[in-house]
CSV table of C-alpha atoms and ligand atoms in Angstrom, one decimal:
chain,number,residue,atom,x,y,z
F,556,MET,CA,32.1,129.9,-43.8
F,557,HIS,CA,28.5,129.7,-44.0
F,558,LYS,CA,27.2,129.5,-47.7
F,559,TYR,CA,23.6,130.4,-48.7
F,560,ARG,CA,23.0,128.8,-52.2
F,561,ILE,CA,19.5,130.3,-53.9
F,562,ARG,CA,17.9,129.6,-56.9
F,563,GLY,CA,15.8,132.7,-57.5
F,564,GLY,CA,12.5,133.5,-59.4
F,565,THR,CA,10.3,131.3,-57.2
F,566,ARG,CA,7.5,133.3,-55.3
F,567,ILE,CA,7.4,133.5,-51.4
F,568,ARG,CA,4.2,132.4,-50.7
F,569,GLY,CA,2.5,130.9,-47.3
F,570,VAL,CA,2.4,131.9,-43.6
F,571,LEU,CA,5.1,131.9,-41.5
F,572,ASN,CA,6.1,132.8,-37.7
F,573,VAL,CA,8.1,135.3,-36.4
F,574,GLY,CA,9.9,134.8,-33.3
F,575,GLY,CA,11.4,137.2,-30.5
F,576,GLY,CA,13.8,139.9,-31.0
F,577,LYS,CA,17.5,139.8,-31.1
F,578,ASN,CA,17.6,143.7,-29.7
F,579,ALA,CA,15.0,142.9,-27.0
F,580,ALA,CA,16.4,139.8,-26.1
F,581,LEU,CA,19.9,140.7,-25.3
F,582,PRO,CA,19.6,143.7,-22.8
F,583,ILE,CA,16.9,141.3,-21.2
F,584,ILE,CA,19.5,138.6,-20.8
F,585,ALA,CA,22.1,141.0,-19.4
F,586,ALA,CA,19.7,142.4,-16.8
F,587,LEU,CA,19.4,138.8,-15.5
F,588,VAL,CA,22.6,139.5,-13.7
F,589,LEU,CA,21.2,141.9,-11.5
F,590,SER,CA,18.6,139.6,-10.1
F,591,GLU,CA,18.4,137.1,-7.8
F,592,GLY,CA,16.8,133.6,-8.0
F,593,GLU,CA,14.9,132.2,-11.4
F,594,SER,CA,13.9,133.9,-14.3
F,595,VAL,CA,12.2,132.3,-17.5
F,596,ILE,CA,12.3,134.3,-20.8
F,597,HIS,CA,10.2,132.9,-23.5
F,598,ASN,CA,10.3,133.7,-27.1
F,599,CYS,CA,14.2,133.4,-26.9
F,600,PRO,CA,15.6,133.8,-30.7
F,601,ARG,CA,18.1,130.7,-31.0
F,602,ILE,CA,20.6,132.8,-32.8
F,603,ALA,CA,24.3,133.2,-32.3
F,604,ASP,CA,24.4,136.6,-29.9
F,605,ILE,CA,21.9,134.8,-27.7
F,606,GLU,CA,24.3,131.7,-27.3
F,607,VAL,CA,27.1,134.2,-26.6
F,608,SER,CA,24.9,136.1,-24.0
F,609,ILE,CA,24.2,132.8,-22.3
F,610,GLU,CA,27.9,131.9,-22.0
F,611,ILE,CA,28.7,135.1,-20.6
F,612,LEU,CA,26.1,134.4,-18.0
F,613,ARG,CA,27.5,130.7,-17.4
F,614,HIS,CA,31.2,132.4,-17.0
F,615,LEU,CA,29.6,134.9,-14.7
F,616,GLY,CA,28.2,132.0,-12.2
F,617,CYS,CA,24.7,131.5,-13.6
F,618,ARG,CA,22.9,128.3,-14.1
F,619,THR,CA,21.2,128.3,-17.9
F,620,ASP,CA,18.9,126.0,-19.5
F,621,PHE,CA,17.9,126.7,-23.3
F,622,ALA,CA,14.9,124.3,-24.3
F,623,GLY,CA,13.2,125.5,-27.4
F,624,ASN,CA,12.9,129.0,-27.2
F,625,THR,CA,12.6,129.3,-23.4
F,626,LEU,CA,16.0,130.1,-21.5
F,627,THR,CA,15.7,129.5,-17.7
F,628,VAL,CA,18.6,131.2,-15.7
F,629,ASN,CA,19.1,130.9,-12.1
F,630,VAL,CA,21.3,133.3,-10.7
F,631,GLN,CA,22.8,132.6,-6.9
F,632,GLY,CA,25.3,135.1,-6.7
F,633,ILE,CA,27.7,136.5,-9.5
F,634,THR,CA,31.0,134.8,-9.0
F,635,ALA,CA,33.1,136.9,-11.8
F,636,THR,CA,33.4,140.4,-13.0
F,637,ASP,CA,35.3,140.0,-16.2
F,638,ILE,CA,33.9,139.4,-19.8
F,639,PRO,CA,36.3,137.1,-21.4
F,640,ASP,CA,37.9,138.6,-24.3
F,641,VAL,CA,36.4,135.7,-26.6
F,642,LEU,CA,33.0,136.5,-25.9
F,643,ALA,CA,33.2,140.5,-25.8
F,644,LYS,CA,34.7,140.3,-29.1
F,645,LYS,CA,32.0,138.0,-30.7
F,646,MET,CA,29.2,140.8,-30.5
F,647,ARG,CA,28.7,144.5,-29.7
F,648,SER,CA,25.9,143.9,-26.8
F,649,SER,CA,28.6,142.3,-24.7
F,650,ILE,CA,28.9,146.1,-23.5
F,651,LEU,CA,25.6,145.6,-21.9
F,652,PHE,CA,27.3,143.5,-19.1
F,653,MET,CA,29.1,146.6,-18.3
F,654,GLY,CA,26.2,148.5,-16.8
F,655,ALA,CA,24.9,145.2,-15.4
F,656,LEU,CA,28.2,144.2,-13.6
F,657,LEU,CA,28.8,147.7,-12.3
F,658,GLY,CA,25.0,147.8,-10.9
F,659,LYS,CA,25.3,144.4,-9.4
F,660,CYS,CA,28.7,144.0,-8.1
F,661,ARG,CA,30.3,147.7,-8.3
F,662,GLU,CA,33.1,146.2,-10.8
F,663,VAL,CA,33.6,145.3,-14.2
F,664,SER,CA,36.6,144.1,-16.6
F,665,ILE,CA,35.7,143.9,-20.4
F,666,CYS,CA,37.9,144.6,-23.5
F,667,SER,CA,36.1,146.8,-26.4
F,668,PRO,CA,33.5,145.0,-28.0
F,669,GLY,CA,33.0,143.4,-31.4
F,670,GLY,CA,30.0,143.2,-33.7
F,671,CYS,CA,29.2,144.0,-37.2
F,672,ASN,CA,31.6,146.5,-39.1
F,673,ILE,CA,29.3,149.2,-39.8
F,674,GLY,CA,31.4,152.5,-38.9
F,675,LEU,CA,32.7,153.8,-36.0
F,676,ARG,CA,30.6,152.8,-33.4
F,677,PRO,CA,31.6,154.7,-30.6
F,678,ILE,CA,31.1,153.9,-26.7
F,679,ASP,CA,31.7,157.3,-25.6
F,680,LEU,CA,28.0,158.0,-24.3
F,681,HIS,CA,28.0,154.8,-22.2
F,682,LEU,CA,31.4,155.7,-20.9
F,683,HIS,CA,29.9,159.5,-19.6
F,684,GLY,CA,26.6,158.2,-18.3
F,685,LEU,CA,28.6,155.7,-16.3
F,686,SER,CA,30.8,158.2,-15.2
F,687,ALA,CA,28.4,160.7,-14.2
F,688,MET,CA,26.8,158.0,-11.7
F,689,GLY,CA,30.0,157.3,-9.9
F,690,ALA,CA,31.7,154.9,-12.0
F,691,VAL,CA,35.6,155.0,-12.6
F,692,ILE,CA,36.6,153.4,-16.0
F,693,GLU,CA,40.1,153.0,-16.7
F,694,ASP,CA,41.3,151.6,-20.1
F,695,ASP,CA,44.6,150.0,-20.0
F,696,GLY,CA,44.9,149.9,-24.0
F,697,VAL,CA,43.5,146.5,-24.0
F,698,THR,CA,40.5,146.0,-21.5
F,699,MET,CA,38.4,148.6,-19.7
F,700,HIS,CA,38.4,148.4,-15.8
F,701,GLY,CA,35.3,149.7,-14.0
F,702,LYS,CA,34.6,150.5,-10.6
F,703,ALA,CA,32.1,152.4,-8.3
F,704,ASP,CA,32.6,152.6,-4.8
F,705,THR,CA,29.1,154.1,-4.8
F,706,LEU,CA,26.8,154.2,-8.1
F,707,LYS,CA,24.5,157.3,-7.8
F,708,GLY,CA,21.6,158.3,-9.7
F,709,ALA,CA,22.4,161.1,-12.2
F,710,PHE,CA,20.5,163.6,-14.9
F,711,ILE,CA,22.1,162.2,-18.1
F,712,TYR,CA,21.7,163.7,-21.5
F,713,LEU,CA,22.6,161.7,-24.5
F,714,ARG,CA,23.9,163.3,-27.2
F,715,GLU,CA,22.5,160.8,-29.4
F,716,ALA,CA,19.7,158.6,-29.1
F,717,SER,CA,21.7,155.5,-28.6
F,718,VAL,CA,20.0,152.7,-28.3
F,719,GLY,CA,22.9,150.5,-26.5
F,720,ALA,CA,23.8,153.5,-24.4
F,721,THR,CA,20.5,153.8,-23.0
F,722,GLU,CA,20.0,150.4,-22.2
F,723,ASN,CA,23.5,150.4,-20.4
F,724,LEU,CA,22.6,153.0,-18.5
F,725,MET,CA,19.2,151.6,-17.3
F,726,LEU,CA,21.3,148.5,-16.2
F,727,ALA,CA,23.5,150.5,-14.2
F,728,ALA,CA,20.6,152.6,-12.5
F,729,VAL,CA,18.2,150.2,-11.4
F,730,LEU,CA,20.0,149.2,-8.4
F,731,ALA,CA,22.0,152.6,-8.1
F,732,GLU,CA,21.1,155.0,-5.1
F,733,GLY,CA,18.5,157.4,-6.0
F,734,GLU,CA,17.0,158.5,-9.1
F,735,THR,CA,18.5,158.7,-12.4
F,736,THR,CA,16.9,160.6,-15.4
F,737,LEU,CA,17.9,159.8,-19.2
F,738,THR,CA,17.2,162.5,-21.7
F,739,ASN,CA,17.1,162.2,-25.3
F,740,ALA,CA,16.8,158.5,-24.7
F,741,ALA,CA,16.3,156.1,-27.8
F,742,ARG,CA,12.7,155.4,-27.8
F,743,GLU,CA,12.7,151.9,-29.6
F,744,PRO,CA,10.0,149.4,-29.1
F,745,GLU,CA,12.8,147.3,-27.5
F,746,ILE,CA,13.7,149.8,-25.0
F,747,VAL,CA,9.8,149.4,-23.6
F,748,ASP,CA,10.2,145.6,-23.6
F,749,PHE,CA,13.2,146.0,-21.9
F,750,ALA,CA,11.8,148.4,-19.3
F,751,LYS,CA,8.8,146.0,-18.8
F,752,ALA,CA,11.1,143.0,-17.9
F,753,LEU,CA,13.1,145.3,-15.6
F,754,ASN,CA,10.0,146.4,-13.7
F,755,SER,CA,8.5,142.8,-13.3
F,756,MET,CA,11.7,141.8,-11.6
F,757,GLY,CA,11.0,144.8,-9.3
F,758,ALA,CA,12.7,147.7,-10.7
F,759,ILE,CA,11.2,151.2,-11.0
F,760,VAL,CA,11.6,152.3,-14.7
F,761,ARG,CA,9.1,155.3,-16.0
F,762,GLY,CA,8.9,156.7,-19.3
F,763,ALA,CA,10.5,153.9,-21.6
F,764,GLY,CA,9.4,154.7,-25.3
F,765,THR,CA,9.7,158.3,-24.4
F,766,SER,CA,12.7,160.3,-24.6
F,767,THR,CA,13.1,160.8,-21.0
F,768,ILE,CA,13.0,157.7,-18.8
F,769,ARG,CA,13.2,157.8,-14.8
F,770,ILE,CA,14.8,155.1,-12.9
F,771,THR,CA,14.6,155.0,-9.0
F,772,GLY,CA,17.2,152.8,-7.6
F,773,VAL,CA,16.0,149.8,-5.7
F,774,LYS,CA,18.1,147.6,-3.3
F,775,LYS,CA,17.2,144.0,-5.1
F,776,LEU,CA,15.7,142.8,-8.2
F,777,HIS,CA,14.0,139.2,-8.1
F,778,GLY,CA,13.5,136.7,-10.8
F,779,THR,CA,10.6,136.8,-13.3
F,780,THR,CA,9.1,135.5,-16.2
F,781,HIS,CA,9.0,137.2,-19.3
F,782,ARG,CA,8.1,137.0,-23.1
F,783,ILE,CA,10.1,138.6,-25.6
F,784,MET,CA,8.6,140.9,-27.9
F,785,PRO,CA,8.4,140.2,-31.7
F,786,ASP,CA,11.5,140.7,-33.8
F,787,ARG,CA,10.7,144.1,-35.8
F,788,ILE,CA,13.6,143.5,-38.4
F,789,VAL,CA,12.7,139.8,-38.9
F,790,THR,CA,9.3,140.7,-39.5
F,791,GLY,CA,10.6,143.5,-42.5
F,792,THR,CA,12.8,141.2,-44.0
F,793,TYR,CA,10.2,138.6,-44.3
F,794,LEU,CA,7.8,140.9,-45.7
F,795,MET,CA,10.6,142.1,-48.0
F,796,SER,CA,11.2,138.2,-49.1
F,797,ALA,CA,7.5,138.3,-50.6
F,798,ALA,CA,8.0,141.9,-52.0
F,799,ILE,CA,11.0,141.2,-53.9
F,800,THR,CA,9.5,138.1,-55.1
F,801,CYS,CA,6.1,139.1,-56.4
F,802,GLY,CA,4.8,137.2,-53.3
F,803,ASP,CA,2.2,136.8,-50.9
F,804,LEU,CA,3.0,136.2,-47.6
F,805,THR,CA,1.3,136.2,-44.0
F,806,LEU,CA,3.5,136.7,-40.8
F,807,ASN,CA,2.1,135.7,-37.5
F,808,HIS,CA,2.9,136.7,-33.8
F,809,VAL,CA,4.1,140.2,-34.9
F,810,ASN,CA,3.4,143.7,-34.1
F,811,PRO,CA,2.1,145.7,-36.7
F,812,SER,CA,2.0,148.8,-35.1
F,813,ASP,CA,5.9,148.5,-34.3
F,814,VAL,CA,6.8,148.0,-37.7
F,815,LYS,CA,4.5,151.3,-39.4
F,816,ALA,CA,7.8,152.7,-40.4
F,817,ILE,CA,8.5,149.4,-42.4
F,818,THR,CA,4.9,148.9,-43.9
F,819,ALA,CA,4.4,152.4,-45.1
F,820,ASN,CA,7.6,152.2,-47.4
F,821,LEU,CA,6.2,148.8,-48.7
F,822,LEU,CA,3.1,150.6,-49.3
F,823,ALA,CA,4.7,153.3,-51.0
F,824,MET,CA,6.4,150.4,-53.3
F,825,GLY,CA,3.0,149.3,-54.4
F,826,CYS,CA,2.5,146.5,-51.8
F,827,ARG,CA,-0.8,145.7,-50.4
F,828,ILE,CA,-0.8,145.2,-46.8
F,829,ASP,CA,-4.0,143.7,-44.5
F,830,GLU,CA,-3.1,144.2,-40.8
F,831,LYS,CA,-4.8,142.3,-37.8
F,832,PRO,CA,-3.7,142.7,-34.4
F,833,ALA,CA,-0.9,140.0,-34.5
F,834,SER,CA,-0.6,139.3,-38.0
F,835,LEU,CA,0.4,141.0,-41.3
F,836,ARG,CA,-0.1,139.9,-44.7
F,837,LEU,CA,1.8,141.6,-47.8
F,838,ARG,CA,0.9,140.8,-51.2
F,839,ALA,CA,3.5,142.6,-53.7
F,840,PRO,CA,2.6,144.1,-56.7
F,841,ARG,CA,4.0,142.9,-60.4
F,842,VAL,CA,6.7,145.7,-60.3
F,843,PRO,CA,7.2,147.4,-57.3
F,844,MET,CA,7.8,151.3,-57.6
F,845,ALA,CA,10.7,153.4,-56.7
F,846,ILE,CA,10.9,155.4,-53.2
F,847,PRO,CA,12.2,159.0,-54.2
F,848,HIS,CA,13.9,159.7,-51.0
F,849,LEU,CA,13.8,157.3,-47.8
F,850,ILE,CA,16.1,158.3,-44.5
F,851,THR,CA,17.2,156.2,-41.8
F,852,GLU,CA,16.3,157.5,-38.3
F,853,ALA,CA,15.8,156.7,-34.7
F,854,HIS,CA,12.5,155.2,-34.0
F,855,PRO,CA,9.9,155.7,-34.9
F,856,GLY,CA,11.8,156.9,-38.0
F,857,PHE,CA,12.6,154.4,-40.8
F,858,PRO,CA,15.3,151.8,-39.4
F,859,THR,CA,18.7,151.7,-40.3
F,860,ASP,CA,18.8,147.7,-40.0
F,861,MET,CA,15.8,147.8,-42.8
F,862,GLN,CA,18.1,150.0,-45.0
F,863,ALA,CA,20.3,147.0,-46.8
F,864,PRO,CA,16.8,145.0,-47.6
F,865,PHE,CA,15.3,148.0,-49.1
F,866,VAL,CA,18.3,148.7,-51.4
F,867,ALA,CA,18.1,145.3,-52.6
F,868,ALA,CA,14.3,145.3,-53.3
F,869,LEU,CA,14.5,148.9,-55.0
F,870,ALA,CA,17.1,147.7,-57.2
F,871,THR,CA,14.2,146.1,-59.3
F,872,ALA,CA,11.6,148.9,-58.7
F,873,LYS,CA,10.4,151.1,-61.5
F,874,GLY,CA,12.3,154.6,-61.4
F,875,VAL,CA,14.8,156.0,-59.2
F,876,SER,CA,15.1,155.5,-55.4
F,877,VAL,CA,17.4,157.6,-53.0
F,878,ILE,CA,18.1,156.2,-49.5
F,879,GLU,CA,20.0,158.0,-47.1
F,880,GLU,CA,22.0,156.2,-44.3
F,881,ARG,CA,21.7,158.6,-41.3
F,882,ILE,CA,22.8,156.6,-38.1
F,883,PHE,CA,25.8,154.8,-39.2
F,884,GLU,CA,29.0,155.8,-41.1
F,885,SER,CA,29.7,152.8,-43.2
F,886,ARG,CA,26.7,150.7,-43.8
F,887,ALA,CA,27.2,150.1,-47.6
F,888,ALA,CA,28.9,147.0,-48.3
F,889,HIS,CA,26.0,145.2,-49.8
F,890,ALA,CA,26.0,148.1,-52.6
F,891,ALA,CA,29.0,146.6,-54.6
F,892,GLU,CA,27.5,143.2,-54.1
F,893,LEU,CA,24.3,143.9,-55.3
F,894,ASN,CA,25.9,145.4,-58.4
F,895,LYS,CA,27.6,142.1,-59.2
F,896,MET,CA,24.2,140.9,-59.4
F,897,GLY,CA,23.4,143.8,-62.1
F,898,ALA,CA,22.1,146.4,-59.9
F,899,ARG,CA,22.6,149.9,-60.9
F,900,ILE,CA,23.4,151.6,-57.4
F,901,THR,CA,25.9,154.6,-57.1
F,902,LEU,CA,26.8,155.5,-53.7
F,903,ALA,CA,27.5,159.4,-52.8
F,904,SER,CA,28.2,161.8,-50.0
F,905,ASP,CA,30.8,159.5,-48.4
F,906,GLU,CA,29.1,156.4,-49.4
F,907,ARG,CA,26.0,157.6,-47.1
F,908,VAL,CA,23.6,158.1,-50.0
F,909,PHE,CA,22.7,155.3,-52.0
F,910,VAL,CA,21.4,156.2,-55.9
F,911,ILE,CA,19.4,153.2,-57.2
F,912,ASN,CA,18.5,153.1,-61.0
F,913,GLY,CA,15.7,150.4,-61.0
F,914,ARG,CA,16.2,147.4,-63.4
F,915,PRO,CA,13.5,144.7,-64.1
F,916,ARG,CA,15.7,141.9,-62.6
F,917,LEU,CA,19.0,141.1,-61.1
F,918,HIS,CA,20.7,138.0,-62.0
F,919,GLY,CA,22.6,135.6,-59.8
F,920,ALA,CA,26.3,135.6,-58.9
F,921,VAL,CA,28.8,134.5,-56.1
F,922,VAL,CA,28.8,137.7,-53.6
F,923,GLU,CA,29.7,137.9,-49.9
F,924,SER,CA,28.2,139.6,-47.0
F,925,GLY,CA,29.9,142.5,-44.8
F,926,ASP,CA,27.4,142.2,-42.1
F,927,LEU,CA,24.3,140.8,-40.8
F,928,ARG,CA,21.9,143.0,-42.4
F,929,GLY,CA,23.8,143.3,-45.6
F,930,GLY,CA,23.8,139.6,-45.7
F,931,ALA,CA,20.1,139.1,-45.3
F,932,ALA,CA,19.7,142.0,-48.2
F,933,LEU,CA,21.9,139.8,-50.4
F,934,ILE,CA,19.8,136.9,-49.9
F,935,LEU,CA,16.6,138.8,-50.4
F,936,ALA,CA,18.4,140.0,-53.7
F,937,GLY,CA,19.1,136.2,-54.5
F,938,LEU,CA,15.3,135.1,-54.1
F,939,GLY,CA,14.4,137.8,-56.6
F,940,ALA,CA,17.1,137.3,-59.4
F,941,GLU,CA,17.5,135.2,-62.1
F,942,GLY,CA,19.6,131.9,-61.6
F,943,GLU,CA,21.7,130.8,-59.1
F,944,THR,CA,23.4,133.2,-56.2
F,945,VAL,CA,25.9,132.0,-53.6
F,946,VAL,CA,26.1,134.2,-50.7
F,947,THR,CA,29.3,133.6,-48.8
F,948,ASP,CA,28.8,134.7,-44.9
F,949,LYS,CA,31.2,134.8,-42.0
F,950,GLY,CA,28.4,133.9,-39.9
F,951,TYR,CA,26.8,137.2,-39.8
F,952,VAL,CA,23.4,136.3,-40.9
F,953,ALA,CA,23.2,133.4,-37.9
F,954,ARG,CA,24.0,136.3,-35.4
F,955,GLY,CA,20.1,137.5,-36.2
F,956,TYR,CA,18.1,135.2,-38.0
F,957,ASP,CA,16.7,131.8,-36.3
F,958,GLY,CA,16.5,129.2,-39.5
F,959,LEU,CA,16.4,131.9,-42.4
F,960,ALA,CA,17.0,129.3,-44.8
F,961,GLU,CA,14.5,126.6,-43.5
F,962,ASN,CA,12.0,129.3,-42.9
F,963,LEU,CA,12.0,130.8,-46.5
F,964,ARG,CA,12.1,127.5,-47.9
F,965,SER,CA,8.8,126.5,-46.0
F,966,VAL,CA,7.2,129.2,-48.1
F,967,GLY,CA,8.6,128.4,-51.4
F,968,GLY,CA,12.0,130.1,-51.5
F,969,GLU,CA,14.9,127.7,-52.9
F,970,ILE,CA,17.5,128.4,-50.6
F,971,TRP,CA,19.8,126.2,-48.7
F,972,LEU,CA,22.5,126.9,-46.3
F,973,GLU,CA,25.6,124.8,-46.5
F,974,GLN,CA,28.3,125.0,-43.7
E,1883,UD1,C1,21.4,149.2,-31.9
E,1883,UD1,C2,20.8,148.0,-32.7
E,1883,UD1,C3,21.4,148.0,-34.0
E,1883,UD1,C4,20.7,149.3,-34.9
E,1883,UD1,C5,21.2,150.3,-33.9
E,1883,UD1,C6,20.5,151.7,-34.3
E,1883,UD1,C7,21.4,146.3,-30.7
E,1883,UD1,C8,21.6,145.3,-30.3
E,1883,UD1,N1,21.6,146.8,-31.7
E,1883,UD1,O1,22.6,149.5,-31.9
E,1883,UD1,O2,20.6,146.5,-34.5
E,1883,UD1,O3,21.0,149.2,-35.7
E,1883,UD1,O4,20.6,150.0,-32.3
E,1883,UD1,O5,18.9,151.6,-34.5
E,1883,UD1,O6,20.0,146.6,-30.0
E,1883,UD1,N2,26.7,156.3,-30.9
E,1883,UD1,C9,27.8,157.1,-30.2
E,1883,UD1,N3,28.1,157.1,-29.1
E,1883,UD1,C10,28.1,156.2,-28.2
E,1883,UD1,C11,27.0,155.0,-29.0
E,1883,UD1,C12,26.4,155.2,-29.8
E,1883,UD1,O7,28.1,157.9,-31.0
E,1883,UD1,O8,28.6,155.8,-27.4
E,1883,UD1,C13,26.3,156.8,-32.2
E,1883,UD1,C14,26.8,155.6,-33.2
E,1883,UD1,O9,27.7,155.7,-33.8
E,1883,UD1,C15,25.3,155.3,-34.0
E,1883,UD1,C16,24.3,156.1,-33.4
E,1883,UD1,O10,24.8,156.6,-32.1
E,1883,UD1,O11,25.7,156.7,-35.1
E,1883,UD1,C17,23.2,155.3,-33.1
E,1883,UD1,O12,24.0,153.9,-32.3
E,1883,UD1,P1,23.1,152.8,-31.3
E,1883,UD1,O13,21.6,153.4,-31.3
E,1883,UD1,O14,24.1,153.1,-30.2
E,1883,UD1,O15,23.3,151.5,-32.0
E,1883,UD1,P2,23.7,150.1,-31.1
E,1883,UD1,O16,22.7,150.3,-29.8
E,1883,UD1,O17,24.8,149.7,-31.3
């Protein structure tokens, strides 16, 4: 159990560097299974989900070295096609090894993936797409066993623009025979970075970043050197830490054009934002303004991963805000915890709509995180609140943030991680 102890009320001021994106690094690491030889991945965040991915690579027979933020992986043949349950259960992205192993070895065994508890999170789109390419997947109630005598390109329409399904099908398609077309594909910037990494390994992927992605199968992928894009959600979280504490924070190593849906809403709250090609400065207003209606959507809409941090920030805005969660069914555990800190949040429509009645200040309390971004939201609320807040956390926050407490401390936050 991790415990974040926060003494609220100090301003976040200074400069921070943002590291590589978790959601870009995870599919890129899974893709290394498809390659042969050595790959060097720079700007890799040191977070729990990446450690799990590296353990999976090792189990599959790859040699790995993780020094600083550079991950070196050597692939000289894959020696296993199963993902141990203990690793698969630790994170949802373990499912990406299904597409990767089917692509490389035409065989895979994996149990249902774990991850944050934020709704049903089905994998039907992954399975339908892989079946359309010729894989036969049998579920014995514990483990899914996939086999593909031949893996063939296919035309696949995704009912939802799922990030994970788009990536899994790209992984299976790059070494399949012929051309695969994914329509209604996810358009997140992480998909673009992923396609860039695949292409640098010798894959032929076109259209990433649009809703139609075309992949022409090739026989082999070689090793590569790739730099992971900046983390959009870490960028947003640090910006919120300044917004919530009346602060003034500059972030370097960011990509401002990828976080427009976040900065546009910070502007609407009254923050001033200065943008340079790879940096952002946020100066917070004395009292942030409410946002009348904010909806989470697929990119380029407002990201669901920023919903909880915005709920926390809007708890002390002037006026009433409404946030509608449209991506996941149950991503609202933070609301009750924020209410323990004095927030006035009510949930409607099956807990998918947050009505936030802003008040001048929250107070410290002992609260518990229920998921990664919800945990970050409680930490943000603690930074802005009066008195001491303790956020107990079952390791969720460390799955997505590299050195969150140290980084915030370096810009004036009074926050300590006790383990
Ligand atoms: C990814 C991100 C996560 C982000 C989410 C939405 C990673 C590692 N995680 O998660 O941080 O919150 O995108 O931007 O990149 N769905 C189905 N069937 C499927 C797959 C998905 O119905 O087979 C639905 C989901 O229930 C959800 C929606 O599609 O309602 C979007 O989910 P998806 O984009 O797949 O999320 P993840 O890839 O799990």
